[in-house]
Amino acid sequence: MDTSRIQHYLESRSTTGKYDPAKKITAETISELVRLATYSPSAFNLQNWKFVAVHSEEQKSNLCQAAYGQQQVKDASVTYIVCGDLEGYKTLGDALQPSVSEGIITEEIKATWVDMVTESHQDNSELRRDEAIRSASLASMSLMFAADEQGLSTGVVGGFDTEAVQSAFNLPSSILPVMLVTVGYPAEGNWPQKMRKPLQEVLEII
Ligand SMILES: Cc1cc2nc3c(=O)[nH]c(=O)nc-3n(C[C@H](O)[C@H](O)[C@H](O)COP(=O)(O)O)c2cc1C
C-alpha cells in the first residue's frame, strides 16, 4: 500500500534518546525548523510561543543539568526550549495586524478578538497557562515533523526543573518552558517506537 509521508512518519517515528554528539546541524537548519513550526495553529492566532535554540556545548551542558542530567539534551545537535508566553494575549493586536494589512481579516475582527482574549485571559491565570501549553505543544510537534523532513531525529524531554531553566536562560517569569525538543543524528541503541494502546480504548465515536 502506498502511504503518505505523514502517515509513514507517524507510524514509524520514535523518540531518540541517544544522539551522535559528533554530528552537527547548521544555524540555517536550526532557524528553518522554527520558521516551519510557527505555521502551527494557535488560539486567535496568538502565536504565543518562544523558542530558545540551545546549540553551544556550554549552554547545552547547562540545560542538561537543569534536565536532571538527561544526556540526550547535551548530545543532540540542538535542543530547543519550546516556551509558551503567559502574556501573549497582551500582544494579540500586533500579532494580527499583518493579517489585517494583507486583507485576510478586517480591523473589526481584530478588535473583536482582542476584546475577547483580553476579557477571557486577563483574570484567568489557568487559561493563560493552558493556552501557553497548547500553543507550545502544537509548535513542538510541527518542529518534529519539519526535522524529520530534513532527515533529522527528535525527542521530547519534559523532565526538567522549570525554575532552573528559567534562571539559567534568563527567561522572564511570563515565559513558561513547556518542553525541550532534542534534534540531531541518532547513535546506536535507540528503542524502536513503543506499542500503542488499542484504538478502541482511546477512541469514542458518538
Ligand atoms: C511531554 C513529554 C515528556 C517527555 N519527557 C521525557 C523525558 O523527560 N525523558 C525521556 O527520556 N523521554 C521523555 N519523553 C519521551 C516519551 O517517553 C516517549 O515519547 C514515549 O515513551 C513513547 O515513545 P516513542 O516516542 O518512542 O513512541 C517525553 C515525551 C513527551 C511527549
PDB file of C-alpha atoms and ligand atoms in Angstrom:
ATOM      1  CA  MET A   1       0.000   0.000   0.000  1.00  0.00           C
ATOM      2  CA  ASP A   2       1.145   3.483  -0.831  1.00  0.00           C
ATOM      3  CA  THR A   3       1.411   5.518   2.348  1.00  0.00           C
ATOM      4  CA  SER A   4       1.815   9.270   2.522  1.00  0.00           C
ATOM      5  CA  ARG A   5       4.919  10.756   4.071  1.00  0.00           C
ATOM      6  CA  ILE A   6       2.946  11.993   7.067  1.00  0.00           C
ATOM      7  CA  GLN A   7       1.362   8.608   7.625  1.00  0.00           C
ATOM      8  CA  HIS A   8       4.750   6.956   7.308  1.00  0.00           C
ATOM      9  CA  TYR A   9       6.301   9.416   9.755  1.00  0.00           C
ATOM     10  CA  LEU A  10       3.576   8.890  12.338  1.00  0.00           C
ATOM     11  CA  GLU A  11       3.647   5.116  12.049  1.00  0.00           C
ATOM     12  CA  SER A  12       7.414   4.895  12.295  1.00  0.00           C
ATOM     13  CA  ARG A  13       8.589   7.835  14.408  1.00  0.00           C
ATOM     14  CA  SER A  14      10.174   7.208  17.776  1.00  0.00           C
ATOM     15  CA  THR A  15      11.847   9.192  20.497  1.00  0.00           C
ATOM     16  CA  THR A  16      15.595   9.460  20.089  1.00  0.00           C
ATOM     17  CA  GLY A  17      17.302   9.143  23.448  1.00  0.00           C
ATOM     18  CA  LYS A  18      20.827   8.567  22.169  1.00  0.00           C
ATOM     19  CA  TYR A  19      22.452  11.009  19.749  1.00  0.00           C
ATOM     20  CA  ASP A  20      25.781  11.061  17.963  1.00  0.00           C
ATOM     21  CA  PRO A  21      27.367  14.169  19.522  1.00  0.00           C
ATOM     22  CA  ALA A  22      29.883  14.471  16.682  1.00  0.00           C
ATOM     23  CA  LYS A  23      27.246  15.184  14.045  1.00  0.00           C
ATOM     24  CA  LYS A  24      26.162  18.815  13.808  1.00  0.00           C
ATOM     25  CA  ILE A  25      23.398  20.725  12.105  1.00  0.00           C
ATOM     26  CA  THR A  26      23.784  24.250  10.756  1.00  0.00           C
ATOM     27  CA  ALA A  27      22.434  27.513  12.169  1.00  0.00           C
ATOM     28  CA  GLU A  28      20.360  27.794   8.988  1.00  0.00           C
ATOM     29  CA  THR A  29      18.620  24.475   9.694  1.00  0.00           C
ATOM     30  CA  ILE A  30      18.091  25.465  13.329  1.00  0.00           C
ATOM     31  CA  SER A  31      16.220  28.584  12.182  1.00  0.00           C
ATOM     32  CA  GLU A  32      14.340  26.843   9.395  1.00  0.00           C
ATOM     33  CA  LEU A  33      12.823  24.283  11.774  1.00  0.00           C
ATOM     34  CA  VAL A  34      11.448  27.078  13.942  1.00  0.00           C
ATOM     35  CA  ARG A  35      10.204  29.013  10.917  1.00  0.00           C
ATOM     36  CA  LEU A  36       8.186  25.970   9.886  1.00  0.00           C
ATOM     37  CA  ALA A  37       6.966  25.359  13.451  1.00  0.00           C
ATOM     38  CA  THR A  38       5.475  28.868  13.537  1.00  0.00           C
ATOM     39  CA  TYR A  39       2.904  27.815  10.933  1.00  0.00           C
ATOM     40  CA  SER A  40       1.196  25.847  13.710  1.00  0.00           C
ATOM     41  CA  PRO A  41      -2.263  26.981  14.730  1.00  0.00           C
ATOM     42  CA  SER A  42      -2.821  28.941  17.952  1.00  0.00           C
ATOM     43  CA  ALA A  43      -5.945  30.385  19.571  1.00  0.00           C
ATOM     44  CA  PHE A  44      -6.900  33.648  17.795  1.00  0.00           C
ATOM     45  CA  ASN A  45      -3.524  33.296  16.010  1.00  0.00           C
ATOM     46  CA  LEU A  46      -1.911  34.411  19.256  1.00  0.00           C
ATOM     47  CA  GLN A  47       1.410  32.845  18.259  1.00  0.00           C
ATOM     48  CA  ASN A  48       2.183  32.804  21.958  1.00  0.00           C
ATOM     49  CA  TRP A  49       5.367  30.764  21.658  1.00  0.00           C
ATOM     50  CA  LYS A  50       9.064  31.419  22.076  1.00  0.00           C
ATOM     51  CA  PHE A  51      11.937  29.152  21.131  1.00  0.00           C
ATOM     52  CA  VAL A  52      15.410  29.115  22.609  1.00  0.00           C
ATOM     53  CA  ALA A  53      17.706  27.038  20.409  1.00  0.00           C
ATOM     54  CA  VAL A  54      20.446  25.780  22.701  1.00  0.00           C
ATOM     55  CA  HIS A  55      23.339  24.973  20.422  1.00  0.00           C
ATOM     56  CA  SER A  56      26.670  25.750  22.109  1.00  0.00           C
ATOM     57  CA  GLU A  57      28.323  22.978  24.119  1.00  0.00           C
ATOM     58  CA  GLU A  58      28.442  25.189  27.188  1.00  0.00           C
ATOM     59  CA  GLN A  59      24.757  26.085  27.112  1.00  0.00           C
ATOM     60  CA  LYS A  60      23.730  22.507  26.301  1.00  0.00           C
ATOM     61  CA  SER A  61      25.643  21.408  29.437  1.00  0.00           C
ATOM     62  CA  ASN A  62      23.722  23.977  31.476  1.00  0.00           C
ATOM     63  CA  LEU A  63      20.434  22.770  30.029  1.00  0.00           C
ATOM     64  CA  CYS A  64      21.378  19.117  30.588  1.00  0.00           C
ATOM     65  CA  GLN A  65      21.942  19.913  34.259  1.00  0.00           C
ATOM     66  CA  ALA A  66      18.509  21.552  34.520  1.00  0.00           C
ATOM     67  CA  ALA A  67      17.069  18.408  32.871  1.00  0.00           C
ATOM     68  CA  TYR A  68      18.357  16.201  35.680  1.00  0.00           C
ATOM     69  CA  GLY A  69      21.414  15.161  33.670  1.00  0.00           C
ATOM     70  CA  GLN A  70      19.496  13.644  30.739  1.00  0.00           C
ATOM     71  CA  GLN A  71      22.392  13.171  28.341  1.00  0.00           C
ATOM     72  CA  GLN A  72      20.353  13.443  25.143  1.00  0.00           C
ATOM     73  CA  VAL A  73      19.868  17.149  25.888  1.00  0.00           C
ATOM     74  CA  LYS A  74      23.648  17.602  25.571  1.00  0.00           C
ATOM     75  CA  ASP A  75      24.370  15.092  22.808  1.00  0.00           C
ATOM     76  CA  ALA A  76      21.665  16.329  20.437  1.00  0.00           C
ATOM     77  CA  SER A  77      22.949  18.799  17.899  1.00  0.00           C
ATOM     78  CA  VAL A  78      20.446  21.335  19.170  1.00  0.00           C
ATOM     79  CA  THR A  79      17.937  21.259  21.990  1.00  0.00           C
ATOM     80  CA  TYR A  80      15.088  23.731  21.732  1.00  0.00           C
ATOM     81  CA  ILE A  81      13.416  25.082  24.829  1.00  0.00           C
ATOM     82  CA  VAL A  82       9.896  25.470  23.496  1.00  0.00           C
ATOM     83  CA  CYS A  83       8.091  28.031  25.618  1.00  0.00           C
ATOM     84  CA  GLY A  84       4.618  29.462  25.899  1.00  0.00           C
ATOM     85  CA  ASP A  85       4.086  33.156  26.557  1.00  0.00           C
ATOM     86  CA  LEU A  86       1.734  33.554  29.510  1.00  0.00           C
ATOM     87  CA  GLU A  87       1.121  37.170  28.497  1.00  0.00           C
ATOM     88  CA  GLY A  88       0.654  36.530  24.799  1.00  0.00           C
ATOM     89  CA  TYR A  89      -2.885  37.875  24.981  1.00  0.00           C
ATOM     90  CA  LYS A  90      -1.487  41.374  25.549  1.00  0.00           C
ATOM     91  CA  THR A  91       0.090  41.497  22.090  1.00  0.00           C
ATOM     92  CA  LEU A  92      -2.673  39.862  20.049  1.00  0.00           C
ATOM     93  CA  GLY A  93      -3.348  43.153  18.230  1.00  0.00           C
ATOM     94  CA  ASP A  94       0.247  43.280  16.985  1.00  0.00           C
ATOM     95  CA  ALA A  95       0.162  39.597  16.072  1.00  0.00           C
ATOM     96  CA  LEU A  96      -2.990  40.094  13.972  1.00  0.00           C
ATOM     97  CA  GLN A  97      -2.027  43.367  12.302  1.00  0.00           C
ATOM     98  CA  PRO A  98      -0.173  41.757   9.352  1.00  0.00           C
ATOM     99  CA  SER A  99      -3.311  39.688   8.594  1.00  0.00           C
ATOM    100  CA  VAL A 100      -5.346  42.914   8.575  1.00  0.00           C
ATOM    101  CA  SER A 101      -2.790  44.584   6.279  1.00  0.00           C
ATOM    102  CA  GLU A 102      -2.976  41.624   3.898  1.00  0.00           C
ATOM    103  CA  GLY A 103      -6.783  41.826   3.852  1.00  0.00           C
ATOM    104  CA  ILE A 104      -7.207  38.386   5.413  1.00  0.00           C
ATOM    105  CA  ILE A 105      -9.199  39.659   8.385  1.00  0.00           C
ATOM    106  CA  THR A 106     -10.818  43.051   8.988  1.00  0.00           C
ATOM    107  CA  GLU A 107      -9.965  45.677  11.620  1.00  0.00           C
ATOM    108  CA  GLU A 108     -13.331  44.826  13.204  1.00  0.00           C
ATOM    109  CA  ILE A 109     -12.466  41.153  13.544  1.00  0.00           C
ATOM    110  CA  LYS A 110      -9.117  42.099  15.042  1.00  0.00           C
ATOM    111  CA  ALA A 111     -10.767  44.438  17.561  1.00  0.00           C
ATOM    112  CA  THR A 112     -13.373  41.809  18.474  1.00  0.00           C
ATOM    113  CA  TRP A 113     -10.747  39.128  19.020  1.00  0.00           C
ATOM    114  CA  VAL A 114      -8.578  41.455  21.099  1.00  0.00           C
ATOM    115  CA  ASP A 115     -11.595  42.236  23.301  1.00  0.00           C
ATOM    116  CA  MET A 116     -12.471  38.538  23.583  1.00  0.00           C
ATOM    117  CA  VAL A 117      -8.972  37.420  24.509  1.00  0.00           C
ATOM    118  CA  THR A 118      -8.495  40.277  26.965  1.00  0.00           C
ATOM    119  CA  GLU A 119     -11.758  39.511  28.697  1.00  0.00           C
ATOM    120  CA  SER A 120     -11.134  35.787  28.897  1.00  0.00           C
ATOM    121  CA  HIS A 121      -7.419  35.830  29.727  1.00  0.00           C
ATOM    122  CA  GLN A 122      -6.627  38.833  31.876  1.00  0.00           C
ATOM    123  CA  ASP A 123      -8.089  37.483  35.123  1.00  0.00           C
ATOM    124  CA  ASN A 124      -7.639  33.789  34.417  1.00  0.00           C
ATOM    125  CA  SER A 125      -4.108  32.538  35.016  1.00  0.00           C
ATOM    126  CA  GLU A 126      -5.174  28.922  34.491  1.00  0.00           C
ATOM    127  CA  LEU A 127      -6.431  29.702  30.984  1.00  0.00           C
ATOM    128  CA  ARG A 128      -3.266  31.678  30.209  1.00  0.00           C
ATOM    129  CA  ARG A 129      -1.197  28.662  31.241  1.00  0.00           C
ATOM    130  CA  ASP A 130      -3.405  26.215  29.284  1.00  0.00           C
ATOM    131  CA  GLU A 131      -3.132  28.414  26.194  1.00  0.00           C
ATOM    132  CA  ALA A 132       0.656  28.641  26.539  1.00  0.00           C
ATOM    133  CA  ILE A 133       0.925  24.865  26.840  1.00  0.00           C
ATOM    134  CA  ARG A 134      -1.448  24.216  23.927  1.00  0.00           C
ATOM    135  CA  SER A 135       0.448  26.510  21.561  1.00  0.00           C
ATOM    136  CA  ALA A 136       3.917  25.335  22.571  1.00  0.00           C
ATOM    137  CA  SER A 137       2.830  21.687  22.265  1.00  0.00           C
ATOM    138  CA  LEU A 138       1.459  22.117  18.742  1.00  0.00           C
ATOM    139  CA  ALA A 139       4.584  24.030  17.725  1.00  0.00           C
ATOM    140  CA  SER A 140       6.778  21.278  19.161  1.00  0.00           C
ATOM    141  CA  MET A 141       5.064  18.594  17.113  1.00  0.00           C
ATOM    142  CA  SER A 142       5.347  20.720  13.968  1.00  0.00           C
ATOM    143  CA  LEU A 143       9.020  21.223  14.656  1.00  0.00           C
ATOM    144  CA  MET A 144       9.449  17.453  14.887  1.00  0.00           C
ATOM    145  CA  PHE A 145       7.676  16.956  11.557  1.00  0.00           C
ATOM    146  CA  ALA A 146       9.945  19.582   9.991  1.00  0.00           C
ATOM    147  CA  ALA A 147      13.037  17.930  11.427  1.00  0.00           C
ATOM    148  CA  ASP A 148      12.018  14.543  10.045  1.00  0.00           C
ATOM    149  CA  GLU A 149      11.662  16.096   6.604  1.00  0.00           C
ATOM    150  CA  GLN A 150      15.331  17.099   6.862  1.00  0.00           C
ATOM    151  CA  GLY A 151      16.389  13.581   7.844  1.00  0.00           C
ATOM    152  CA  LEU A 152      16.848  14.515  11.495  1.00  0.00           C
ATOM    153  CA  SER A 153      15.799  12.603  14.595  1.00  0.00           C
ATOM    154  CA  THR A 154      13.976  14.112  17.547  1.00  0.00           C
ATOM    155  CA  GLY A 155      12.856  13.567  21.100  1.00  0.00           C
ATOM    156  CA  VAL A 156      10.774  15.335  23.692  1.00  0.00           C
ATOM    157  CA  VAL A 157      12.011  15.924  27.221  1.00  0.00           C
ATOM    158  CA  GLY A 158       9.535  17.037  29.838  1.00  0.00           C
ATOM    159  CA  GLY A 159      11.737  16.071  32.760  1.00  0.00           C
ATOM    160  CA  PHE A 160      13.388  19.364  33.694  1.00  0.00           C
ATOM    161  CA  ASP A 161      13.331  21.855  36.524  1.00  0.00           C
ATOM    162  CA  THR A 162      11.277  24.773  35.223  1.00  0.00           C
ATOM    163  CA  GLU A 163      12.792  27.351  37.566  1.00  0.00           C
ATOM    164  CA  ALA A 164      16.329  26.144  36.846  1.00  0.00           C
ATOM    165  CA  VAL A 165      15.700  26.527  33.095  1.00  0.00           C
ATOM    166  CA  GLN A 166      14.148  29.973  33.567  1.00  0.00           C
ATOM    167  CA  SER A 167      17.083  31.100  35.656  1.00  0.00           C
ATOM    168  CA  ALA A 168      19.884  29.547  33.537  1.00  0.00           C
ATOM    169  CA  PHE A 169      18.494  31.095  30.340  1.00  0.00           C
ATOM    170  CA  ASN A 170      17.283  34.411  31.813  1.00  0.00           C
ATOM    171  CA  LEU A 171      13.677  33.769  30.869  1.00  0.00           C
ATOM    172  CA  PRO A 172      11.175  36.205  32.359  1.00  0.00           C
ATOM    173  CA  SER A 173       8.509  34.662  34.585  1.00  0.00           C
ATOM    174  CA  SER A 174       5.935  35.198  31.798  1.00  0.00           C
ATOM    175  CA  ILE A 175       7.815  32.799  29.525  1.00  0.00           C
ATOM    176  CA  LEU A 176       6.971  29.238  30.512  1.00  0.00           C
ATOM    177  CA  PRO A 177       9.302  26.478  29.315  1.00  0.00           C
ATOM    178  CA  VAL A 178       6.829  23.810  28.165  1.00  0.00           C
ATOM    179  CA  MET A 179       9.070  21.116  26.732  1.00  0.00           C
ATOM    180  CA  LEU A 180      12.542  20.513  25.411  1.00  0.00           C
ATOM    181  CA  VAL A 181      12.798  19.161  21.871  1.00  0.00           C
ATOM    182  CA  THR A 182      16.094  17.477  21.042  1.00  0.00           C
ATOM    183  CA  VAL A 183      17.164  17.324  17.392  1.00  0.00           C
ATOM    184  CA  GLY A 184      20.141  15.629  15.815  1.00  0.00           C
ATOM    185  CA  TYR A 185      21.521  12.408  14.409  1.00  0.00           C
ATOM    186  CA  PRO A 186      20.896   9.155  16.259  1.00  0.00           C
ATOM    187  CA  ALA A 187      23.598   6.946  17.760  1.00  0.00           C
ATOM    188  CA  GLU A 188      23.288   3.184  18.124  1.00  0.00           C
ATOM    189  CA  GLY A 189      20.978   1.713  20.709  1.00  0.00           C
ATOM    190  CA  ASN A 190      17.730   3.668  20.433  1.00  0.00           C
ATOM    191  CA  TRP A 191      14.465   1.910  21.121  1.00  0.00           C
ATOM    192  CA  PRO A 192      12.045   1.448  18.240  1.00  0.00           C
ATOM    193  CA  GLN A 193       8.646   3.086  18.574  1.00  0.00           C
ATOM    194  CA  LYS A 194       6.803   1.683  21.574  1.00  0.00           C
ATOM    195  CA  MET A 195       3.463  -0.034  21.229  1.00  0.00           C
ATOM    196  CA  ARG A 196       0.261   1.985  21.372  1.00  0.00           C
ATOM    197  CA  LYS A 197      -2.970   1.249  23.193  1.00  0.00           C
ATOM    198  CA  PRO A 198      -5.671  -0.350  21.044  1.00  0.00           C
ATOM    199  CA  LEU A 199      -7.714   2.240  19.161  1.00  0.00           C
ATOM    200  CA  GLN A 200     -10.995   1.191  20.784  1.00  0.00           C
ATOM    201  CA  GLU A 201      -9.511   2.031  24.181  1.00  0.00           C
ATOM    202  CA  VAL A 202      -8.776   5.640  23.266  1.00  0.00           C
ATOM    203  CA  LEU A 203     -11.426   6.475  20.655  1.00  0.00           C
ATOM    204  CA  GLU A 204     -15.100   7.105  21.157  1.00  0.00           C
ATOM    205  CA  ILE A 205     -17.205   7.858  18.081  1.00  0.00           C
ATOM    206  CA  ILE A 206     -20.547   9.296  19.045  1.00  0.00           C
TER     207      ILE A 206
HETATM  208  C1  LIG B   1       5.565  15.635  27.233  1.00  0.00           C
HETATM  209  C2  LIG B   1       6.610  14.564  27.096  1.00  0.00           C
HETATM  210  C3  LIG B   1       7.623  14.493  28.033  1.00  0.00           C
HETATM  211  C4  LIG B   1       8.637  13.536  27.881  1.00  0.00           C
HETATM  212  N1  LIG B   1       9.685  13.551  28.755  1.00  0.00           N
HETATM  213  C5  LIG B   1      10.720  12.688  28.581  1.00  0.00           C
HETATM  214  C6  LIG B   1      11.867  12.774  29.398  1.00  0.00           C
HETATM  215  O1  LIG B   1      11.988  13.633  30.276  1.00  0.00           O
HETATM  216  N2  LIG B   1      12.857  11.873  29.176  1.00  0.00           N
HETATM  217  C7  LIG B   1      12.774  10.931  28.192  1.00  0.00           C
HETATM  218  O2  LIG B   1      13.720  10.143  28.041  1.00  0.00           O
HETATM  219  N3  LIG B   1      11.697  10.846  27.378  1.00  0.00           N
HETATM  220  C8  LIG B   1      10.680  11.720  27.552  1.00  0.00           C
HETATM  221  N4  LIG B   1       9.586  11.664  26.698  1.00  0.00           N
HETATM  222  C9  LIG B   1       9.519  10.645  25.635  1.00  0.00           C
HETATM  223  C10 LIG B   1       8.473   9.570  25.957  1.00  0.00           C
HETATM  224  O3  LIG B   1       8.970   8.703  26.941  1.00  0.00           O
HETATM  225  C11 LIG B   1       8.128   8.822  24.654  1.00  0.00           C
HETATM  226  O4  LIG B   1       7.523   9.702  23.743  1.00  0.00           O
HETATM  227  C12 LIG B   1       7.167   7.658  24.906  1.00  0.00           C
HETATM  228  O5  LIG B   1       7.783   6.682  25.726  1.00  0.00           O
HETATM  229  C13 LIG B   1       6.726   6.979  23.607  1.00  0.00           C
HETATM  230  O6  LIG B   1       7.850   6.515  22.903  1.00  0.00           O
HETATM  231  P1  LIG B   1       8.048   6.849  21.357  1.00  0.00           P
HETATM  232  O7  LIG B   1       8.003   8.368  21.267  1.00  0.00           O
HETATM  233  O8  LIG B   1       9.420   6.357  21.006  1.00  0.00           O
HETATM  234  O9  LIG B   1       6.991   6.180  20.628  1.00  0.00           O
HETATM  235  C14 LIG B   1       8.589  12.607  26.820  1.00  0.00           C
HETATM  236  C15 LIG B   1       7.550  12.705  25.887  1.00  0.00           C
HETATM  237  C16 LIG B   1       6.591  13.680  26.000  1.00  0.00           C
HETATM  238  C17 LIG B   1       5.530  13.796  24.942  1.00  0.00           C
END
